[in-house]
XYZ file of C-alpha atoms in Angstrom:
105
model
C 0.000 0.000 0.000
C 1.465 3.363 -0.896
C 0.511 6.598 0.750
C 0.583 10.297 0.314
C 1.970 12.028 3.317
C 2.027 15.406 4.816
C -0.028 17.390 7.213
C -3.504 18.539 6.452
C -6.864 18.581 8.104
C -9.470 16.236 6.760
C -12.896 17.513 7.710
C -14.114 13.964 7.195
C -12.179 12.368 10.060
C -10.928 15.300 12.053
C -7.651 17.135 12.363
C -5.127 15.205 10.358
C -4.368 12.342 8.035
C -5.630 8.752 8.214
C -3.523 5.622 8.736
C -4.400 2.204 7.328
C -2.794 -1.078 8.323
C -3.465 -4.652 7.257
C -2.130 -6.701 10.161
C 0.859 -8.916 9.264
C 0.459 -8.029 5.572
C 0.942 -4.270 5.072
C 2.492 -2.015 7.644
C 0.864 1.305 8.461
C 0.460 3.750 5.580
C -0.713 7.318 6.111
C -2.949 9.177 3.672
C -3.959 12.822 3.614
C -7.651 12.005 3.174
C -10.014 9.165 4.028
C -11.150 8.527 0.406
C -7.505 7.956 -0.618
C -7.035 5.546 2.293
C -10.173 3.616 1.370
C -9.127 3.347 -2.292
C -5.711 1.972 -1.295
C -7.348 -0.458 1.134
C -9.692 -1.753 -1.593
C -6.729 -2.259 -3.930
C -4.599 -4.034 -1.314
C -7.441 -6.378 -0.329
C -8.172 -7.131 -3.991
C -4.680 -8.630 -4.265
C -5.041 -10.976 -1.270
C -6.147 -14.612 -1.514
C -9.485 -14.086 0.213
C -12.243 -16.652 -0.018
C -15.297 -15.743 -2.078
C -17.460 -14.840 0.926
C -14.766 -12.646 2.507
C -13.972 -10.944 -0.802
C -17.675 -10.248 -1.381
C -18.095 -8.846 2.150
C -15.125 -6.469 1.804
C -16.186 -5.455 -1.688
C -19.720 -4.739 -0.429
C -18.586 -2.738 2.591
C -15.735 -0.827 0.934
C -17.758 -0.068 -2.207
C -20.897 0.908 -0.293
C -22.155 4.299 -1.492
C -21.861 5.659 2.051
C -18.538 4.030 2.987
C -16.949 7.374 3.901
C -19.766 8.151 6.334
C -19.768 4.626 7.794
C -16.010 4.696 8.393
C -16.131 8.242 9.839
C -18.866 7.160 12.256
C -16.837 4.137 13.349
C -13.737 6.292 13.891
C -15.721 8.821 15.920
C -17.407 6.109 17.989
C -14.551 3.616 18.459
C -11.415 5.611 17.644
C -10.747 3.470 14.548
C -12.417 1.008 12.205
C -11.293 -2.605 12.549
C -12.381 -5.306 10.105
C -11.182 -8.904 10.368
C -10.607 -11.548 7.714
C -9.099 -15.031 7.735
C -6.986 -16.082 4.736
C -5.223 -19.395 5.305
C -6.783 -19.903 8.725
C -5.152 -16.906 10.454
C -7.112 -13.823 11.490
C -5.815 -10.464 10.245
C -7.310 -7.036 10.927
C -7.675 -4.077 8.631
C -7.431 -0.945 10.759
C -8.290 2.577 9.637
C -7.936 5.491 12.024
C -6.486 8.915 12.608
C -2.721 9.057 12.027
C -0.761 8.915 15.251
C -3.304 6.730 17.037
C -1.453 4.039 19.001
C -2.073 0.464 17.836
C -4.527 -1.599 19.873
C -3.124 -3.815 22.638
């Protein structure tokens, strides 16, 4: 996953850029705006060997017409969005949140 960097307020998520991480697959990448982060997340997940049901679920959620609003609400409510998937029997999390947020324990 590649990212654009730099400071900048994103009125969508609050004061600052957004970081995306796919646990054990892609380290954290920071994007100036949430839509850029979501596009990179969709592309990264497209390349993974997900089962049909998991791929359909991610495609549905990440291509939902209101995905920006849904992710913003999750970030406001929980501090980040975390989605899990299980390729090859191991659980991995996709995390999207404000840059600089410490990783979960």
